[in-house]
PDB file of C-alpha atoms in Angstrom:
ATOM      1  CA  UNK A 162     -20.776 -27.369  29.754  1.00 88.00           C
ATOM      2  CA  UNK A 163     -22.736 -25.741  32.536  1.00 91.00           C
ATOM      3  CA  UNK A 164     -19.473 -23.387  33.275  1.00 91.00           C
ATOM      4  CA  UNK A 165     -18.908 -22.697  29.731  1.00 91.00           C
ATOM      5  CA  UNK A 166     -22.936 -21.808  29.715  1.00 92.00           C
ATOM      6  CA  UNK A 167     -22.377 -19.349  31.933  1.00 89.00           C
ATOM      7  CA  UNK A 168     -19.846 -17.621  30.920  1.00 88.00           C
ATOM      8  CA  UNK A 169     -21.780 -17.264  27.801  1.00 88.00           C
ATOM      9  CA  UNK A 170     -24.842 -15.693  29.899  1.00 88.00           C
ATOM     10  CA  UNK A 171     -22.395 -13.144  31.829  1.00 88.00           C
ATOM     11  CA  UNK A 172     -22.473 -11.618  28.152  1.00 88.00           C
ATOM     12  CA  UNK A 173     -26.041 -10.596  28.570  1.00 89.00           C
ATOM     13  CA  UNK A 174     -26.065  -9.061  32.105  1.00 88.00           C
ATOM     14  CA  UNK A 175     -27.464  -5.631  31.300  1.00 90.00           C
ATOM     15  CA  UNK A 176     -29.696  -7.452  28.125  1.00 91.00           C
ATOM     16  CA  UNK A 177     -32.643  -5.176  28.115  1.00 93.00           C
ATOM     17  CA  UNK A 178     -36.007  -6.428  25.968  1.00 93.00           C
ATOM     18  CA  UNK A 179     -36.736  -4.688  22.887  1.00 95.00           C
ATOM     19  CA  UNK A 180     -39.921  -3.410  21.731  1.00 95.00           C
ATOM     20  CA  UNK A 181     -41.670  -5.444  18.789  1.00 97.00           C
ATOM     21  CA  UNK A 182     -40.420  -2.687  16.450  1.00 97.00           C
ATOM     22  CA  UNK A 183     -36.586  -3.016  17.800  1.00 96.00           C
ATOM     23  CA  UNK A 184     -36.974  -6.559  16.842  1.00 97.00           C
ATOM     24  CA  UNK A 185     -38.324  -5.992  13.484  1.00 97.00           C
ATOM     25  CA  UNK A 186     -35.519  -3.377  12.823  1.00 97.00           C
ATOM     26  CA  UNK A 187     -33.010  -6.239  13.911  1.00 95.00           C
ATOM     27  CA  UNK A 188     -34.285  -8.358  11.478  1.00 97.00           C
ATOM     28  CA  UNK A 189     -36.480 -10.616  12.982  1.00 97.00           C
ATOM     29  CA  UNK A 190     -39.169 -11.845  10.788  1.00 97.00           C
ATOM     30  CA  UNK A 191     -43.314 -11.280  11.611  1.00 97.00           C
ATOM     31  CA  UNK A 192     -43.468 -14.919  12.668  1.00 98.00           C
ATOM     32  CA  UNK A 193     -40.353 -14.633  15.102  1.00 98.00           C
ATOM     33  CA  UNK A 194     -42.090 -11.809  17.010  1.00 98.00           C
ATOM     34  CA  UNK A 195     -45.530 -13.434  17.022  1.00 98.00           C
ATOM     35  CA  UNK A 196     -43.801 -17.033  18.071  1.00 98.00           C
ATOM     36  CA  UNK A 197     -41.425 -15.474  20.952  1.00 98.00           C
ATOM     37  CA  UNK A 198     -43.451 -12.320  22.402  1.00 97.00           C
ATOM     38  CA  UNK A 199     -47.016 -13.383  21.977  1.00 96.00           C
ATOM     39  CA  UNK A 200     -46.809 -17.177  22.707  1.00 94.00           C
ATOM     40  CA  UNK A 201     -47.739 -18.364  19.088  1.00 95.00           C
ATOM     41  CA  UNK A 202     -47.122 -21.588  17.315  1.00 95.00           C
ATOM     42  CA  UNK A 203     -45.271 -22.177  13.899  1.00 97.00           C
ATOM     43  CA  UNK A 204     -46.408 -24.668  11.736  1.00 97.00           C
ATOM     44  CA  UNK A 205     -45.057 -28.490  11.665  1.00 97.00           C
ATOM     45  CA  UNK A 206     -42.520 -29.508   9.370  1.00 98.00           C
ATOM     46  CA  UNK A 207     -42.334 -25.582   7.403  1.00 97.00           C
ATOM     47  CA  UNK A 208     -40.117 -24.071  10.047  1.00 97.00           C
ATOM     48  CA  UNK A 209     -36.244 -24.048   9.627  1.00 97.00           C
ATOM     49  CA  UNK A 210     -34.681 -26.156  12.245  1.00 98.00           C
ATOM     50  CA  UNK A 211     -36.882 -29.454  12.479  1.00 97.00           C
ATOM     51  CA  UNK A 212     -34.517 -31.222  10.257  1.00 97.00           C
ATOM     52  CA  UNK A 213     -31.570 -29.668  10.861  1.00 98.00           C
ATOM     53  CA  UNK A 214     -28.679 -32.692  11.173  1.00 97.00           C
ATOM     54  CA  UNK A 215     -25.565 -29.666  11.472  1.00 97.00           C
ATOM     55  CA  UNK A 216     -23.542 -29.543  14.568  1.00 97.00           C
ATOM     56  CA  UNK A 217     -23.669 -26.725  16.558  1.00 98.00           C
ATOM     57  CA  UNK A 218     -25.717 -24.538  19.292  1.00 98.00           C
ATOM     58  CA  UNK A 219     -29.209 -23.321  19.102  1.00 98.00           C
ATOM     59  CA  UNK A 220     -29.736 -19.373  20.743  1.00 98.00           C
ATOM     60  CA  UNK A 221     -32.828 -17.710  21.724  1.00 98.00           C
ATOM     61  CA  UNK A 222     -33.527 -15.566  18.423  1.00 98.00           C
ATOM     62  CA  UNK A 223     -34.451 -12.881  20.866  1.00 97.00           C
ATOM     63  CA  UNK A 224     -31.183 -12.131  23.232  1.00 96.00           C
ATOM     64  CA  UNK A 225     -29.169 -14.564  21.600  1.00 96.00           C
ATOM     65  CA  UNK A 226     -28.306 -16.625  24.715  1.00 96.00           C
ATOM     66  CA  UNK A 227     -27.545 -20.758  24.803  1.00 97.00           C
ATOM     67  CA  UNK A 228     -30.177 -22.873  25.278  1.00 98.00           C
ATOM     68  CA  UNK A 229     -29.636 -26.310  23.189  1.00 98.00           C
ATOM     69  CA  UNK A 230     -27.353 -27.765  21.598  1.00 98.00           C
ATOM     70  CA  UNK A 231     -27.328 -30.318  18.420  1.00 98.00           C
ATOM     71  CA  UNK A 232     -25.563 -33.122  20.730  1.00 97.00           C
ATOM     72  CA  UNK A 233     -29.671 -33.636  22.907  1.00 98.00           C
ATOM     73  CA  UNK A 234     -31.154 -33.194  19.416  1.00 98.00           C
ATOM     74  CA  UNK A 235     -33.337 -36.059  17.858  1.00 98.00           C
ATOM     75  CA  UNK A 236     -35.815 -36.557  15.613  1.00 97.00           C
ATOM     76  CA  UNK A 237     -39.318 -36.869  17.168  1.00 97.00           C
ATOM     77  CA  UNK A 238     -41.490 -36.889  13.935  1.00 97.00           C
ATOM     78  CA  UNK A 239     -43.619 -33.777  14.938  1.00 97.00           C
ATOM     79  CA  UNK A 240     -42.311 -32.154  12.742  1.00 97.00           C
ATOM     80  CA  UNK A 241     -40.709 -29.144  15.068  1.00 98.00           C
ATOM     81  CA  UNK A 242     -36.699 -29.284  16.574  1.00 98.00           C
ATOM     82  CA  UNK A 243     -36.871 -31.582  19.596  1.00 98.00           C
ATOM     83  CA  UNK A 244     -34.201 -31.978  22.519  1.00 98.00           C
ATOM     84  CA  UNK A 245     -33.703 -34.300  25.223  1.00 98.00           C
ATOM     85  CA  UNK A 246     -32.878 -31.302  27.192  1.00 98.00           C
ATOM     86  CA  UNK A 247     -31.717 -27.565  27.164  1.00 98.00           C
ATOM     87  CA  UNK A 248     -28.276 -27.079  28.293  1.00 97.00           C
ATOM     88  CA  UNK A 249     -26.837 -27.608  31.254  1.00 96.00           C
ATOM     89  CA  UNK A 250     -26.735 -24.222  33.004  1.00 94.00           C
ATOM     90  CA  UNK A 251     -29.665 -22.870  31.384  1.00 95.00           C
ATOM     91  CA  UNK A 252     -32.300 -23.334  33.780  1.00 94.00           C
ATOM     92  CA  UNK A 253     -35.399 -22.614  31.526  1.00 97.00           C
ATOM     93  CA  UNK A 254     -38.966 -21.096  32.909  1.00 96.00           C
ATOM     94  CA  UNK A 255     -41.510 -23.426  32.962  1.00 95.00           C
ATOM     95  CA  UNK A 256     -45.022 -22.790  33.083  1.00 93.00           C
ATOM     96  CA  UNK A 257     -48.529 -24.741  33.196  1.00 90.00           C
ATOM     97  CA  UNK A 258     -50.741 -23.371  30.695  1.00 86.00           C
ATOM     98  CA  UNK A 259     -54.729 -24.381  30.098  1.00 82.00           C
ATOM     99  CA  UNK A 260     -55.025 -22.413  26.387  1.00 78.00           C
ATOM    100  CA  UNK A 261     -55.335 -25.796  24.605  1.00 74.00           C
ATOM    101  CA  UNK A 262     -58.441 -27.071  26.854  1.00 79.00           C
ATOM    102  CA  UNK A 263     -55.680 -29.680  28.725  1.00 83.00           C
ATOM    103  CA  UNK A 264     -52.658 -28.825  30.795  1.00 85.00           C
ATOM    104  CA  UNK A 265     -48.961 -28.232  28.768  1.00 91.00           C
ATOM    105  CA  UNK A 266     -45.898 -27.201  30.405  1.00 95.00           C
ATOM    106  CA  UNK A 267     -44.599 -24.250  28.499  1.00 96.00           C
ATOM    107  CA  UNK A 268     -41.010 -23.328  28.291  1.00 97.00           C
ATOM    108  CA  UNK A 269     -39.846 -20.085  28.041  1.00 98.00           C
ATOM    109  CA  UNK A 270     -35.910 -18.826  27.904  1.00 97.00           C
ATOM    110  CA  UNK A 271     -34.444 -17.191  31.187  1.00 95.00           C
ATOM    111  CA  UNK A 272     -33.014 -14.083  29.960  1.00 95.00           C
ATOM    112  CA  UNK A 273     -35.489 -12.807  27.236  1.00 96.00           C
ATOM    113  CA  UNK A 274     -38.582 -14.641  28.313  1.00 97.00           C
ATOM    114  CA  UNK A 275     -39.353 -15.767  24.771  1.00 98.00           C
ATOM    115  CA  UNK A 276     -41.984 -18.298  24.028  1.00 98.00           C
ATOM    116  CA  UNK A 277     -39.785 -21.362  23.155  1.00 98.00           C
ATOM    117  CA  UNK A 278     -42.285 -23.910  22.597  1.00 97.00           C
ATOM    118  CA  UNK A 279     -42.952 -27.205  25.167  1.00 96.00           C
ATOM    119  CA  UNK A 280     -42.138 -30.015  27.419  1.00 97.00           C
ATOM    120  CA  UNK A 281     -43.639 -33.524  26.891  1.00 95.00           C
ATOM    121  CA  UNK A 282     -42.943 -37.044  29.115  1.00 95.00           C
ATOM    122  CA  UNK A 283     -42.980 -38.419  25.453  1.00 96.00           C
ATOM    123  CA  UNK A 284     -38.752 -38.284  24.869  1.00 97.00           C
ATOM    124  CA  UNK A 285     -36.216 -40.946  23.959  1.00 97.00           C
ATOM    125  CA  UNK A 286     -36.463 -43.059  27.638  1.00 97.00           C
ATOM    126  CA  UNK A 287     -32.679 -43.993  27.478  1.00 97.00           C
ATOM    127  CA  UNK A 288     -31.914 -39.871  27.408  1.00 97.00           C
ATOM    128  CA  UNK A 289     -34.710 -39.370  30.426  1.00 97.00           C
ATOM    129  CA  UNK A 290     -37.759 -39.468  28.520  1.00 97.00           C
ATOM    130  CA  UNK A 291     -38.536 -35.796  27.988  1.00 97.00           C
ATOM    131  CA  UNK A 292     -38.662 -33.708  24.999  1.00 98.00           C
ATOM    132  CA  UNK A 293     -38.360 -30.087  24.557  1.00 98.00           C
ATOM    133  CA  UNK A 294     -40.545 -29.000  21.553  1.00 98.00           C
ATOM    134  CA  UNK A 295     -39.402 -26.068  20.314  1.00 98.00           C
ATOM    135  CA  UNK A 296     -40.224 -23.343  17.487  1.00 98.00           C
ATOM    136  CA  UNK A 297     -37.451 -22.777  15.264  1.00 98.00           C
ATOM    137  CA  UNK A 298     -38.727 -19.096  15.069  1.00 98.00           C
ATOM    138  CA  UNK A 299     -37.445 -18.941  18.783  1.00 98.00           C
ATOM    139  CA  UNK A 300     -34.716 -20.531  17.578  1.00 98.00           C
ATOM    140  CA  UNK A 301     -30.969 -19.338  16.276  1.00 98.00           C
ATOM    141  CA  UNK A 302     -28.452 -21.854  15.213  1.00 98.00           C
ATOM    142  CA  UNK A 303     -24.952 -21.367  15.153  1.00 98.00           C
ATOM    143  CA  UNK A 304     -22.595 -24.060  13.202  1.00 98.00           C
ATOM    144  CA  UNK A 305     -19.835 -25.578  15.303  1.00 97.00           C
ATOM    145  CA  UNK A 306     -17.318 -23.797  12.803  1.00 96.00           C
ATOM    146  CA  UNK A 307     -19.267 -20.635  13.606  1.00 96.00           C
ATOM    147  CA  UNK A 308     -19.079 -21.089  17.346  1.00 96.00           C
ATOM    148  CA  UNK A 309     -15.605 -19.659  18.180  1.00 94.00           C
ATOM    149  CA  UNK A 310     -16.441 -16.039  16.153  1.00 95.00           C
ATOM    150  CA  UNK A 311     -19.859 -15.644  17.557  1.00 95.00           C
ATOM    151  CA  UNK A 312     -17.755 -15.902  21.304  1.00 94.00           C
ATOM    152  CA  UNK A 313     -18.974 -19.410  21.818  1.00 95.00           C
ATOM    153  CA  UNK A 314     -15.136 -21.005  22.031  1.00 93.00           C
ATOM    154  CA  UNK A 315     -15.629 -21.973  25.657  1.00 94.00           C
ATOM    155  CA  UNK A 316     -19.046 -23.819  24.567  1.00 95.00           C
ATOM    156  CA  UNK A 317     -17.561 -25.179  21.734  1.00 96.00           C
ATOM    157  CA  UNK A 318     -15.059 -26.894  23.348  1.00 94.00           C
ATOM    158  CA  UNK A 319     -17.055 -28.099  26.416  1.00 95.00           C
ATOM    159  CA  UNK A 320     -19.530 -29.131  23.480  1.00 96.00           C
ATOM    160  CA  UNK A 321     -17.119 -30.518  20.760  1.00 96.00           C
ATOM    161  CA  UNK A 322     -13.686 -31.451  22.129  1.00 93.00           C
ATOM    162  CA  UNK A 323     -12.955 -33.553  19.170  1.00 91.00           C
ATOM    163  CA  UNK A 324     -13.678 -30.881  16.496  1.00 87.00           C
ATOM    164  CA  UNK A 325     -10.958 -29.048  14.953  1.00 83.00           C
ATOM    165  CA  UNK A 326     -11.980 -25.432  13.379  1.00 73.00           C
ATOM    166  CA  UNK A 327     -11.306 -24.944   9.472  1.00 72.00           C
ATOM    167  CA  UNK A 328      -8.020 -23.662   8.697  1.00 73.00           C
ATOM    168  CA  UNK A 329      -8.683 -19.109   7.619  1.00 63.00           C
TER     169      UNK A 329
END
C-alpha cells in the first residue's frame, strides 16, 4: 500500500497551494475553504462522509492526494468520518493545539497542509486504539470503481485485490 501511496504522491511533486479564490474557482464550497485553510470545524452528523459505507479512497479536497482509505474506516458515533489510521505512506503532520482550553493533536495533510480534523487514544483497541477524526469538507472520496480513472489503479489494487472493475 505504502509503495502504491507513493507513487500516487510523485503525481503532486510541483503541487503549488492555491489562493482561497483558486479554490473557490475549482469548486470548492465556502465551508471547504474555511475547514482546510483556516482550521475550522464542520458540524456533526451534517457533513457528507460520516456515514459513508462505499468502498474506496478518501483525498485531501485540497491537492487531491491519498490519505485514508474505507478499509481503517469505522463508525465512532461522533458523528464525523473516523479511521483507525491514514494510509500507509502518508505520514500526516501532527500538531498540539491549546484553542479548545485542553491539549488536541491536530492533523493536517503533508502536501497541502489542509486542516484535516484530529487524533484521539479513543479508537477500536483491536486496530491500535486511535482514531483519526476527520472533516468530510477536507475530505474527497473516490469509489473503488472510480479508482483506476482518477490514476489510483496501483492503490486500488494494493487496496482491493479481490475487486474486479465493471465491465465499459
Amino acid at each position: 500500500i505504502a509503495a502504491a501511496v507513493l507513487v500516487a504522491k510523485e503525481r503532486l511533486r510541483s503541487w503549488r497551494a492555491p489562493s482561497d479564490e483558486e479554490l473557490r474557482r475549482q469548486g470548492l464550497s465556502e465551508l471547504q475553504i474555511r475547514v482546510t485553510r483556516h482550521d475550522g470545524t464542520e458540524p456533526a452528523f451534517r457533513n457528507t462522509y460520516w456515514n459513508n459505507h462505499e468502498a474506496g479512497i478518501y483525498l485531501d479536497s485540497v491537492s487531491g492526494e491519498p490519505l485514508y482509505a474505507s478499509t481503517d474506516k469505522f463508525d465512532s458515533g461522533t458523528g464525523w468520518p473516523s479511521f483507525v489510521r491514514a494510509l500507509p505512506g502518508t505520514e500526516l503532520r501532527a500538531n498540539t493545539e491549546y484553542n479548545m482550553g485542553f491539549a488536541r493533536t491536530e492533523v493536517r495533510s503533508p502536501i497541502a497542509n489542509s486542516h484535516l480534523g484530529h487524533i484521539f487514544p479513543d479508537g477500536p483497541k483491536d486496530r491500535g486504539g486511535m482514531r483519526h477524526c476527520a472533516n468530510s469538507a477536507s475530505l474527497r472520496f473516490v469509489p473503488v470503481d472510480e479508482m483506476d480513472a482518477e490514476g489510483f489503479s496501483d492503490l486500488r489494487r494494493a487496496l482491493f485485490p479481490n475487486h474486479k472493475q465493471p465491465e465499459l
